[in-house]
mmCIF file of C-alpha atoms in Angstrom:
data_model
loop_
_atom_site.group_PDB
_atom_site.id
_atom_site.type_symbol
_atom_site.label_atom_id
_atom_site.label_comp_id
_atom_site.label_asym_id
_atom_site.label_seq_id
_atom_site.Cartn_x
_atom_site.Cartn_y
_atom_site.Cartn_z
ATOM 1 C CA MET A 1 6.428 1.176 18.634
ATOM 2 C CA GLU A 2 9.232 3.478 16.996
ATOM 3 C CA ASP A 3 10.706 5.515 14.638
ATOM 4 C CA VAL A 4 14.743 4.448 14.385
ATOM 5 C CA GLU A 5 17.157 6.285 12.148
ATOM 6 C CA LEU A 6 18.502 4.432 9.388
ATOM 7 C CA GLY A 7 22.960 5.959 10.721
ATOM 8 C CA PRO A 8 25.294 5.877 7.980
ATOM 9 C CA GLU A 9 25.892 2.178 8.770
ATOM 10 C CA ASP A 10 21.881 1.564 7.158
ATOM 11 C CA ALA A 11 22.531 4.129 4.334
ATOM 12 C CA TYR A 12 23.276 3.042 0.257
ATOM 13 C CA VAL A 13 24.568 5.756 -1.910
ATOM 14 C CA VAL A 14 23.385 5.122 -5.724
ATOM 15 C CA GLU A 15 25.584 5.051 -7.671
ATOM 16 C CA PRO A 16 25.188 6.179 -12.197
ATOM 17 C CA ALA A 17 25.504 2.311 -14.379
ATOM 18 C CA LEU A 18 28.623 3.077 -17.199
ATOM 19 C CA GLY A 19 26.349 4.595 -19.768
ATOM 20 C CA MET A 20 24.281 6.822 -17.992
ATOM 21 C CA ALA A 21 25.973 10.532 -18.381
ATOM 22 C CA ALA A 22 23.152 12.326 -17.723
ATOM 23 C CA LEU A 23 21.665 10.629 -14.498
ATOM 24 C CA ALA A 24 26.176 11.077 -13.042
ATOM 25 C CA LYS A 25 25.291 14.356 -13.820
ATOM 26 C CA ALA A 26 21.975 14.880 -12.065
ATOM 27 C CA TYR A 27 24.643 13.564 -8.860
ATOM 28 C CA LEU A 28 26.494 16.005 -8.955
ATOM 29 C CA THR A 29 24.069 18.925 -9.583
ATOM 30 C CA GLU A 30 20.109 19.518 -8.797
ATOM 31 C CA PRO A 31 18.061 16.758 -10.670
ATOM 32 C CA ASP A 32 16.397 17.485 -13.438
ATOM 33 C CA TRP A 33 13.660 16.153 -12.303
ATOM 34 C CA ARG A 34 11.612 16.906 -15.694
ATOM 35 C CA ASP A 35 14.059 13.856 -17.483
ATOM 36 C CA PRO A 36 11.613 10.347 -16.845
ATOM 37 C CA LEU A 37 14.782 8.640 -16.264
ATOM 38 C CA VAL A 38 15.157 10.702 -12.952
ATOM 39 C CA ARG A 39 12.418 11.079 -12.342
ATOM 40 C CA ARG A 40 12.444 7.266 -11.999
ATOM 41 C CA ARG A 41 15.872 6.096 -10.562
ATOM 42 C CA THR A 42 16.243 9.338 -7.943
ATOM 43 C CA LEU A 43 13.777 9.196 -4.957
ATOM 44 C CA PRO A 44 11.802 12.543 -3.996
ATOM 45 C CA PRO A 45 14.431 14.732 -1.792
ATOM 46 C CA ARG A 46 13.086 16.124 1.555
ATOM 47 C CA GLY A 47 12.023 11.898 2.542
ATOM 48 C CA PHE A 48 12.721 11.001 6.607
ATOM 49 C CA SER A 49 13.570 6.942 6.256
ATOM 50 C CA SER A 50 14.078 4.615 9.231
ATOM 51 C CA TYR A 51 13.394 1.410 10.557
ATOM 52 C CA VAL A 52 10.071 1.654 12.155
ATOM 53 C CA ALA A 53 10.166 -1.533 15.099
ATOM 54 C CA MET A 54 7.495 -4.372 15.437
ATOM 55 C CA ARG A 55 6.018 -5.506 18.188
ATOM 56 C CA ASP A 56 8.702 -8.169 18.143
ATOM 57 C CA GLY A 57 11.310 -6.009 17.131
ATOM 58 C CA TRP A 58 11.177 -6.329 13.786
ATOM 59 C CA PRO A 59 12.857 -3.418 11.905
ATOM 60 C CA VAL A 60 10.932 -2.384 9.052
ATOM 61 C CA ARG A 61 13.016 -0.142 6.714
ATOM 62 C CA SER A 62 10.181 2.960 5.405
ATOM 63 C CA LEU A 63 10.355 6.377 3.344
ATOM 64 C CA ARG A 64 7.899 8.952 4.737
ATOM 65 C CA LEU A 65 7.975 12.006 2.017
ATOM 66 C CA PRO A 66 5.566 15.666 3.632
ATOM 67 C CA ARG A 67 2.240 17.271 2.474
ATOM 68 C CA ARG A 68 2.696 19.998 1.391
ATOM 69 C CA ASP A 69 0.757 22.445 2.968
ATOM 70 C CA ASP A 70 -1.440 24.071 1.033
ATOM 71 C CA GLY A 71 -1.961 19.617 0.170
ATOM 72 C CA PRO A 72 -4.327 17.215 -0.515
ATOM 73 C CA GLY A 73 -4.004 14.704 2.375
ATOM 74 C CA THR A 74 -1.764 11.280 2.784
ATOM 75 C CA ILE A 75 -1.115 7.687 1.446
ATOM 76 C CA LEU A 76 -0.315 5.278 2.613
ATOM 77 C CA MET A 77 1.039 3.344 -0.676
ATOM 78 C CA ILE A 78 1.641 -0.433 0.316
ATOM 79 C CA THR A 79 3.941 -3.119 -1.940
ATOM 80 C CA GLY A 80 3.863 -6.136 -3.742
ATOM 81 C CA ARG A 81 5.297 -9.514 -3.096
ATOM 82 C CA ALA A 82 8.993 -8.592 -4.324
ATOM 83 C CA ASP A 83 9.119 -5.404 -3.749
ATOM 84 C CA PHE A 84 10.783 -2.520 -2.405
ATOM 85 C CA VAL A 85 10.201 1.148 -2.188
ATOM 86 C CA GLU A 86 12.880 2.207 -5.292
ATOM 87 C CA LYS A 87 10.082 0.194 -7.976
ATOM 88 C CA TYR A 88 7.358 3.145 -7.522
ATOM 89 C CA THR A 89 10.083 5.962 -7.149
ATOM 90 C CA GLU A 90 7.989 7.623 -10.213
ATOM 91 C CA THR A 91 4.956 7.081 -9.197
ATOM 92 C CA LEU A 92 6.224 8.742 -5.559
ATOM 93 C CA HIS A 93 7.285 12.126 -7.656
ATOM 94 C CA ASP A 94 4.139 12.186 -9.030
ATOM 95 C CA LEU A 95 1.630 12.427 -5.453
ATOM 96 C CA THR A 96 4.040 14.498 -3.942
ATOM 97 C CA GLU A 97 4.592 17.155 -6.345
ATOM 98 C CA ALA A 98 0.178 17.390 -6.189
ATOM 99 C CA GLY A 99 1.313 17.941 -2.209
ATOM 100 C CA TRP A 100 0.218 14.785 -1.316
ATOM 101 C CA GLY A 101 1.949 13.448 1.832
ATOM 102 C CA VAL A 102 3.109 9.850 0.890
ATOM 103 C CA ALA A 103 4.286 7.233 3.614
ATOM 104 C CA ILE A 104 5.833 3.958 2.023
ATOM 105 C CA PHE A 105 6.991 0.424 3.662
ATOM 106 C CA ASP A 106 9.243 -2.770 2.456
ATOM 107 C CA TRP A 107 7.479 -5.524 3.854
ATOM 108 C CA ARG A 108 8.780 -7.846 6.239
ATOM 109 C CA GLY A 109 11.027 -10.394 4.743
ATOM 110 C CA GLN A 110 11.777 -8.232 1.661
ATOM 111 C CA GLY A 111 13.340 -5.119 0.028
ATOM 112 C CA LEU A 112 15.989 -3.861 3.423
ATOM 113 C CA SER A 113 13.288 -4.870 5.935
ATOM 114 C CA ARG A 114 15.753 -7.849 6.863
ATOM 115 C CA ARG A 115 14.839 -11.870 4.829
ATOM 116 C CA VAL A 116 12.399 -14.670 6.806
ATOM 117 C CA GLY A 117 13.923 -17.733 4.326
ATOM 118 C CA LYS A 118 16.570 -20.321 4.845
ATOM 119 C CA THR A 119 18.478 -18.146 2.323
ATOM 120 C CA PRO A 120 18.668 -13.915 1.570
ATOM 121 C CA GLN A 121 16.859 -14.878 -2.059
ATOM 122 C CA HIS A 122 14.102 -17.923 -0.862
ATOM 123 C CA GLY A 123 10.948 -15.817 -0.958
ATOM 124 C CA ALA A 124 9.088 -16.526 2.181
ATOM 125 C CA SER A 125 6.664 -16.097 4.703
ATOM 126 C CA PRO A 126 7.064 -15.240 8.056
ATOM 127 C CA GLY A 127 2.454 -15.524 8.483
ATOM 128 C CA PHE A 128 0.283 -13.939 6.383
ATOM 129 C CA GLY A 129 -1.336 -12.677 10.194
ATOM 130 C CA VAL A 130 2.723 -11.685 11.028
ATOM 131 C CA TRP A 131 1.716 -9.010 7.851
ATOM 132 C CA LEU A 132 -1.515 -8.559 8.326
ATOM 133 C CA ASP A 133 -0.439 -6.894 12.328
ATOM 134 C CA ASP A 134 2.302 -5.676 10.430
ATOM 135 C CA LEU A 135 -0.108 -3.693 8.602
ATOM 136 C CA GLN A 136 -2.400 -2.370 11.551
ATOM 137 C CA GLU A 137 0.996 -1.264 12.531
ATOM 138 C CA MET A 138 2.981 0.318 9.825
ATOM 139 C CA LEU A 139 -1.733 2.150 9.149
ATOM 140 C CA ALA A 140 -1.393 3.362 12.430
ATOM 141 C CA TRP A 141 3.003 4.878 12.032
ATOM 142 C CA ALA A 142 1.584 6.000 8.771
ATOM 143 C CA ALA A 143 -1.423 8.159 10.222
ATOM 144 C CA THR A 144 -0.257 10.513 12.581
ATOM 145 C CA ASP A 145 -3.055 13.465 11.370
ATOM 146 C CA GLY A 146 -6.425 10.290 11.248
ATOM 147 C CA PRO A 147 -6.874 8.881 8.477
ATOM 148 C CA VAL A 148 -5.105 7.885 5.750
ATOM 149 C CA ASN A 149 -5.876 7.293 1.904
ATOM 150 C CA VAL A 150 -4.170 3.688 0.696
ATOM 151 C CA MET A 151 -3.052 2.756 -2.226
ATOM 152 C CA ALA A 152 -2.364 -1.254 -2.195
ATOM 153 C CA HIS A 153 -0.437 -3.819 -5.212
ATOM 154 C CA SER A 154 -1.164 -7.060 -5.476
ATOM 155 C CA MET A 155 -0.153 -8.795 -2.252
ATOM 156 C CA GLY A 156 -0.621 -5.736 -0.555
ATOM 157 C CA GLY A 157 -4.223 -5.606 -1.745
ATOM 158 C CA HIS A 158 -4.870 -8.566 -1.703
ATOM 159 C CA LEU A 159 -3.523 -8.173 2.632
ATOM 160 C CA LEU A 160 -4.776 -4.102 3.277
ATOM 161 C CA LEU A 161 -8.393 -5.509 2.059
ATOM 162 C CA ARG A 162 -8.511 -8.859 5.257
ATOM 163 C CA HIS A 163 -7.917 -5.628 6.929
ATOM 164 C CA LEU A 164 -10.532 -4.005 5.685
ATOM 165 C CA ALA A 165 -12.150 -6.499 5.862
ATOM 166 C CA GLY A 166 -11.396 -6.753 10.244
ATOM 167 C CA GLY A 167 -12.531 -3.662 10.587
ATOM 168 C CA GLY A 168 -10.401 -1.072 8.111
ATOM 169 C CA ALA A 169 -8.735 0.827 11.277
ATOM 170 C CA HIS A 170 -7.373 3.929 9.891
ATOM 171 C CA VAL A 171 -7.848 3.507 6.729
ATOM 172 C CA ALA A 172 -10.354 6.705 5.274
ATOM 173 C CA ARG A 173 -10.499 5.200 1.035
ATOM 174 C CA ALA A 174 -8.345 2.186 -0.663
ATOM 175 C CA VAL A 175 -7.795 1.733 -3.659
ATOM 176 C CA VAL A 176 -6.389 -1.662 -4.126
ATOM 177 C CA LEU A 177 -3.980 -2.139 -7.902
ATOM 178 C CA ALA A 178 -4.309 -6.012 -9.718
ATOM 179 C CA PRO A 179 -4.661 -7.423 -6.325
ATOM 180 C CA MET A 180 -4.737 -10.837 -4.772
ATOM 181 C CA VAL A 181 -7.759 -11.772 -4.889
ATOM 182 C CA GLY A 182 -5.964 -15.791 -6.467
ATOM 183 C CA LEU A 183 -3.455 -17.204 -8.503
ATOM 184 C CA ALA A 184 -3.542 -17.139 -12.271
ATOM 185 C CA GLY A 185 0.290 -18.276 -12.805
ATOM 186 C CA ALA A 186 -0.342 -21.671 -11.133
ATOM 187 C CA PRO A 187 1.205 -23.096 -14.493
ATOM 188 C CA LEU A 188 -0.794 -26.608 -12.933
ATOM 189 C CA GLY A 189 -3.857 -24.995 -13.245
ATOM 190 C CA PRO A 190 -5.241 -23.427 -9.335
ATOM 191 C CA PHE A 191 -6.287 -27.131 -7.919
ATOM 192 C CA PRO A 192 -3.425 -29.396 -8.944
ATOM 193 C CA THR A 193 -1.158 -26.695 -7.692
ATOM 194 C CA ARG A 194 -2.742 -26.422 -4.481
ATOM 195 C CA VAL A 195 -2.265 -30.032 -4.247
ATOM 196 C CA LEU A 196 1.331 -30.523 -4.743
ATOM 197 C CA THR A 197 1.843 -27.698 -2.366
ATOM 198 C CA SER A 198 0.122 -29.171 0.415
ATOM 199 C CA LEU A 199 1.581 -32.626 -0.820
ATOM 200 C CA GLN A 200 5.415 -29.936 -0.484
ATOM 201 C CA MET A 201 4.298 -28.930 3.243
ATOM 202 C CA LEU A 202 3.297 -32.556 4.343
ATOM 203 C CA ARG A 203 7.488 -34.266 3.432
ATOM 204 C CA GLY A 204 8.993 -30.674 4.950
ATOM 205 C CA ALA A 205 9.776 -28.865 1.815
ATOM 206 C CA GLY A 206 7.908 -25.427 2.838
ATOM 207 C CA SER A 207 11.294 -23.763 2.861
ATOM 208 C CA ASP A 208 12.161 -24.832 -0.180
ATOM 209 C CA TYR A 209 12.055 -22.514 -3.602
ATOM 210 C CA VAL A 210 8.588 -23.689 -5.805
ATOM 211 C CA LEU A 211 8.480 -25.429 -9.053
ATOM 212 C CA GLY A 212 10.617 -23.588 -11.881
ATOM 213 C CA GLY A 213 11.837 -21.160 -8.551
ATOM 214 C CA GLY A 214 14.784 -20.006 -8.133
ATOM 215 C CA PRO A 215 16.926 -16.714 -7.158
ATOM 216 C CA TRP A 216 16.571 -13.704 -8.472
ATOM 217 C CA ARG A 217 17.834 -12.945 -11.956
ATOM 218 C CA ALA A 218 17.954 -9.760 -13.972
ATOM 219 C CA GLY A 219 14.950 -9.057 -16.340
ATOM 220 C CA VAL A 220 15.865 -8.410 -20.160
ATOM 221 C CA ALA A 221 13.303 -6.315 -22.163
ATOM 222 C CA GLY A 222 11.510 -8.546 -24.066
ATOM 223 C CA ASP A 223 11.612 -11.745 -21.498
ATOM 224 C CA ARG A 224 8.110 -13.461 -20.506
ATOM 225 C CA ARG A 225 8.589 -11.400 -17.068
ATOM 226 C CA GLN A 226 7.996 -7.972 -18.873
ATOM 227 C CA THR A 227 5.149 -9.179 -21.018
ATOM 228 C CA MET A 228 3.226 -9.751 -17.384
ATOM 229 C CA LEU A 229 4.118 -7.242 -15.754
ATOM 230 C CA THR A 230 4.252 -4.122 -18.281
ATOM 231 C CA SER A 231 4.244 -2.539 -21.728
ATOM 232 C CA ASP A 232 7.096 -1.086 -21.189
ATOM 233 C CA PRO A 233 11.164 -2.177 -22.348
ATOM 234 C CA ASP A 234 11.778 0.416 -18.974
ATOM 235 C CA ARG A 235 10.062 0.869 -16.617
ATOM 236 C CA TYR A 236 10.997 -2.530 -15.972
ATOM 237 C CA ARG A 237 14.489 -2.062 -17.211
ATOM 238 C CA ASP A 238 14.045 0.096 -13.300
ATOM 239 C CA GLU A 239 14.029 -2.440 -10.914
ATOM 240 C CA SER A 240 17.347 -4.603 -12.474
ATOM 241 C CA TRP A 241 19.073 -1.366 -12.393
ATOM 242 C CA TRP A 242 18.017 -0.255 -8.391
ATOM 243 C CA ILE A 243 19.195 -3.755 -7.393
ATOM 244 C CA GLY A 244 22.110 -3.939 -9.346
ATOM 245 C CA GLN A 245 23.122 -0.610 -7.458
ATOM 246 C CA TYR A 246 22.306 -2.823 -4.531
ATOM 247 C CA PRO A 247 21.879 -5.853 -4.853
ATOM 248 C CA SER A 248 20.512 -6.496 -0.491
ATOM 249 C CA LEU A 249 17.008 -5.634 -2.399
ATOM 250 C CA ALA A 250 17.134 -8.455 -4.667
ATOM 251 C CA LEU A 251 13.879 -11.461 -3.956
ATOM 252 C CA GLY A 252 13.575 -14.692 -5.450
ATOM 253 C CA SER A 253 11.378 -16.423 -6.078
ATOM 254 C CA VAL A 254 8.362 -17.750 -3.263
ATOM 255 C CA THR A 255 8.392 -20.903 -1.744
ATOM 256 C CA TRP A 256 5.982 -24.166 -0.590
ATOM 257 C CA GLY A 257 5.167 -22.403 2.587
ATOM 258 C CA TRP A 258 4.765 -18.688 1.092
ATOM 259 C CA LEU A 259 2.042 -19.960 -2.119
ATOM 260 C CA ASP A 260 0.831 -22.571 1.128
ATOM 261 C CA ASP A 261 -0.176 -19.780 3.235
ATOM 262 C CA ALA A 262 -1.195 -17.429 0.489
ATOM 263 C CA PHE A 263 -3.719 -20.535 -0.233
ATOM 264 C CA THR A 264 -4.978 -20.426 3.624
ATOM 265 C CA SER A 265 -5.131 -15.864 2.899
ATOM 266 C CA ILE A 266 -6.896 -15.998 -0.635
ATOM 267 C CA ALA A 267 -9.455 -18.457 1.079
ATOM 268 C CA ALA A 268 -10.069 -16.390 3.608
ATOM 269 C CA LEU A 269 -10.093 -12.879 2.288
ATOM 270 C CA GLN A 270 -12.837 -15.387 -0.581
ATOM 271 C CA ALA A 271 -14.987 -16.930 2.763
ATOM 272 C CA ARG A 272 -18.574 -15.920 3.400
ATOM 273 C CA GLY A 273 -18.911 -12.971 5.850
ATOM 274 C CA MET A 274 -15.433 -10.914 4.298
ATOM 275 C CA PRO A 275 -15.724 -8.806 1.503
ATOM 276 C CA GLU A 276 -19.538 -7.830 2.323
ATOM 277 C CA ALA A 277 -17.288 -6.795 5.624
ATOM 278 C CA ILE A 278 -15.453 -3.828 4.551
ATOM 279 C CA SER A 279 -16.801 -0.637 4.871
ATOM 280 C CA THR A 280 -14.077 1.774 4.221
ATOM 281 C CA PRO A 281 -14.877 3.349 0.574
ATOM 282 C CA LEU A 282 -12.867 1.118 -1.882
ATOM 283 C CA LEU A 283 -11.523 1.187 -5.597
ATOM 284 C CA ALA A 284 -10.124 -1.975 -7.261
ATOM 285 C CA LEU A 285 -8.091 -0.828 -11.295
ATOM 286 C CA VAL A 286 -7.857 -4.334 -12.600
ATOM 287 C CA PRO A 287 -5.398 -5.386 -15.339
ATOM 288 C CA GLY A 288 -7.040 -7.468 -18.081
ATOM 289 C CA LYS A 289 -3.814 -9.174 -19.109
ATOM 290 C CA ASP A 290 -2.761 -9.744 -15.924
ATOM 291 C CA ALA A 291 -0.608 -14.178 -15.920
ATOM 292 C CA LEU A 292 -0.017 -13.479 -12.175
ATOM 293 C CA VAL A 293 -3.914 -12.677 -9.567
ATOM 294 C CA ASP A 294 -6.706 -13.918 -11.200
ATOM 295 C CA SER A 295 -8.346 -10.944 -12.314
ATOM 296 C CA ALA A 296 -12.077 -12.357 -12.908
ATOM 297 C CA ALA A 297 -11.563 -13.472 -9.595
ATOM 298 C CA THR A 298 -11.298 -9.720 -8.063
ATOM 299 C CA GLN A 299 -14.190 -8.154 -10.053
ATOM 300 C CA ARG A 300 -16.585 -11.396 -8.387
ATOM 301 C CA LEU A 301 -15.268 -10.583 -4.865
ATOM 302 C CA ILE A 302 -15.498 -6.771 -5.019
ATOM 303 C CA LYS A 303 -18.899 -7.148 -6.610
ATOM 304 C CA ARG A 304 -19.710 -8.493 -2.763
ATOM 305 C CA VAL A 305 -18.089 -5.614 -0.824
ATOM 306 C CA PRO A 306 -20.437 -3.027 -0.313
ATOM 307 C CA GLY A 307 -20.602 0.337 -2.549
ATOM 308 C CA GLY A 308 -17.700 -1.808 -4.086
ATOM 309 C CA LEU A 309 -16.458 -0.183 -7.183
ATOM 310 C CA PHE A 310 -13.672 -1.304 -10.069
ATOM 311 C CA ALA A 311 -12.542 -0.393 -13.492
ATOM 312 C CA ASN A 312 -10.675 -2.186 -15.691
ATOM 313 C CA TYR A 313 -7.604 -1.609 -18.376
ATOM 314 C CA PRO A 314 -7.805 -4.597 -20.458
ATOM 315 C CA GLY A 315 -3.994 -3.665 -22.471
ATOM 316 C CA ALA A 316 -2.523 -3.874 -19.079
ATOM 317 C CA GLY A 317 -0.374 -6.232 -17.422
ATOM 318 C CA HIS A 318 -0.121 -7.191 -13.344
ATOM 319 C CA GLU A 319 1.832 -3.937 -12.538
ATOM 320 C CA LEU A 320 -1.049 -1.058 -13.623
ATOM 321 C CA LEU A 321 2.089 2.009 -12.452
ATOM 322 C CA ARG A 322 4.688 1.064 -14.557
ATOM 323 C CA GLU A 323 2.505 0.792 -17.328
ATOM 324 C CA ALA A 324 3.896 2.240 -20.462
ATOM 325 C CA GLU A 325 1.802 6.213 -21.040
ATOM 326 C CA PRO A 326 -0.766 7.063 -21.057
ATOM 327 C CA LEU A 327 -2.511 3.812 -20.123
ATOM 328 C CA ARG A 328 -0.356 4.368 -16.668
ATOM 329 C CA SER A 329 -1.129 7.643 -15.838
ATOM 330 C CA GLN A 330 -4.363 7.550 -16.411
ATOM 331 C CA VAL A 331 -4.245 4.918 -14.077
ATOM 332 C CA LEU A 332 -2.796 7.362 -11.405
ATOM 333 C CA ALA A 333 -5.469 9.401 -12.620
ATOM 334 C CA ARG A 334 -8.013 7.545 -11.544
ATOM 335 C CA ALA A 335 -6.191 6.195 -7.936
ATOM 336 C CA VAL A 336 -6.061 9.640 -6.747
ATOM 337 C CA ALA A 337 -9.842 11.240 -8.419
ATOM 338 C CA PHE A 338 -11.231 8.295 -5.979
ATOM 339 C CA LEU A 339 -8.523 9.426 -3.156
ATOM 340 C CA THR A 340 -9.545 12.621 -3.207
ATOM 341 C CA THR A 341 -13.869 12.946 -3.715
ATOM 342 C CA GLY A 342 -14.654 8.668 -3.890
ATOM 343 C CA GLN A 343 -16.520 8.778 -6.726
#
């Protein structure tokens, strides 16, 4: 495993959109890091971007931000399905300004880590076992000075929980946010959707979009997707803004193959003895209005983890770190406090 520094051919320039005069000025001069828009749409300075070569040579795009000399340590941020580094820009600013070193990466098959589907828009799975192996390598990459603290969202939280159940190498403490312990977004309900998924796999449709799925579409404030993710329309717009600047970040809905792999992996996580095997200090932050993952299933699983803790946020959507204030700041403060003290 090695870092391969990005060259000019790999870089992208984020150009300000029309009407973004203040943001345009930030690109021409020293950015005003107090400006909320700049904090959400300009990555922190002094970061090192690279491709980390996996065991099979697959390039995983990463970003490492250095720890302040008196900083508390390093946090590896693990993103969710269809996410990319830039969606976490605001949180990267918050953590680095508090002195933390931060490492983050795009999962194989999304962001700038190439694609695995039959088109760049198909949200396919290379196999959750492949992602677990990638996670092991990325944890080793991040843990240059010993075990790291980890914050993981959604699908990333699911994969981290499976890693912890398998021994938890390189992880000191872990916070999972809306972890994918169960699926709540299946329109037919979990069991009928599982049956339909199996039938689609039998007929060879694993590489096709799921029922109602398709390519990525730009979000509009107030649309159904926003109500599932966040109550903050401005933060919701940020994802579409970033993709508007660099369209290769876009990824469409999942495929039947992804869904089949997800059901199998969820069953493996919930199996007898798996949560009970987790010994890493663990906190789960659970949204009360999550329409994508099953928050009740998360609580049931965390109760099976020795010493596992969870905190509920009744008014929150799926993306806790992109929620409205003061909720978002409360979530981040709780996560950081746990990573700092274990409480």
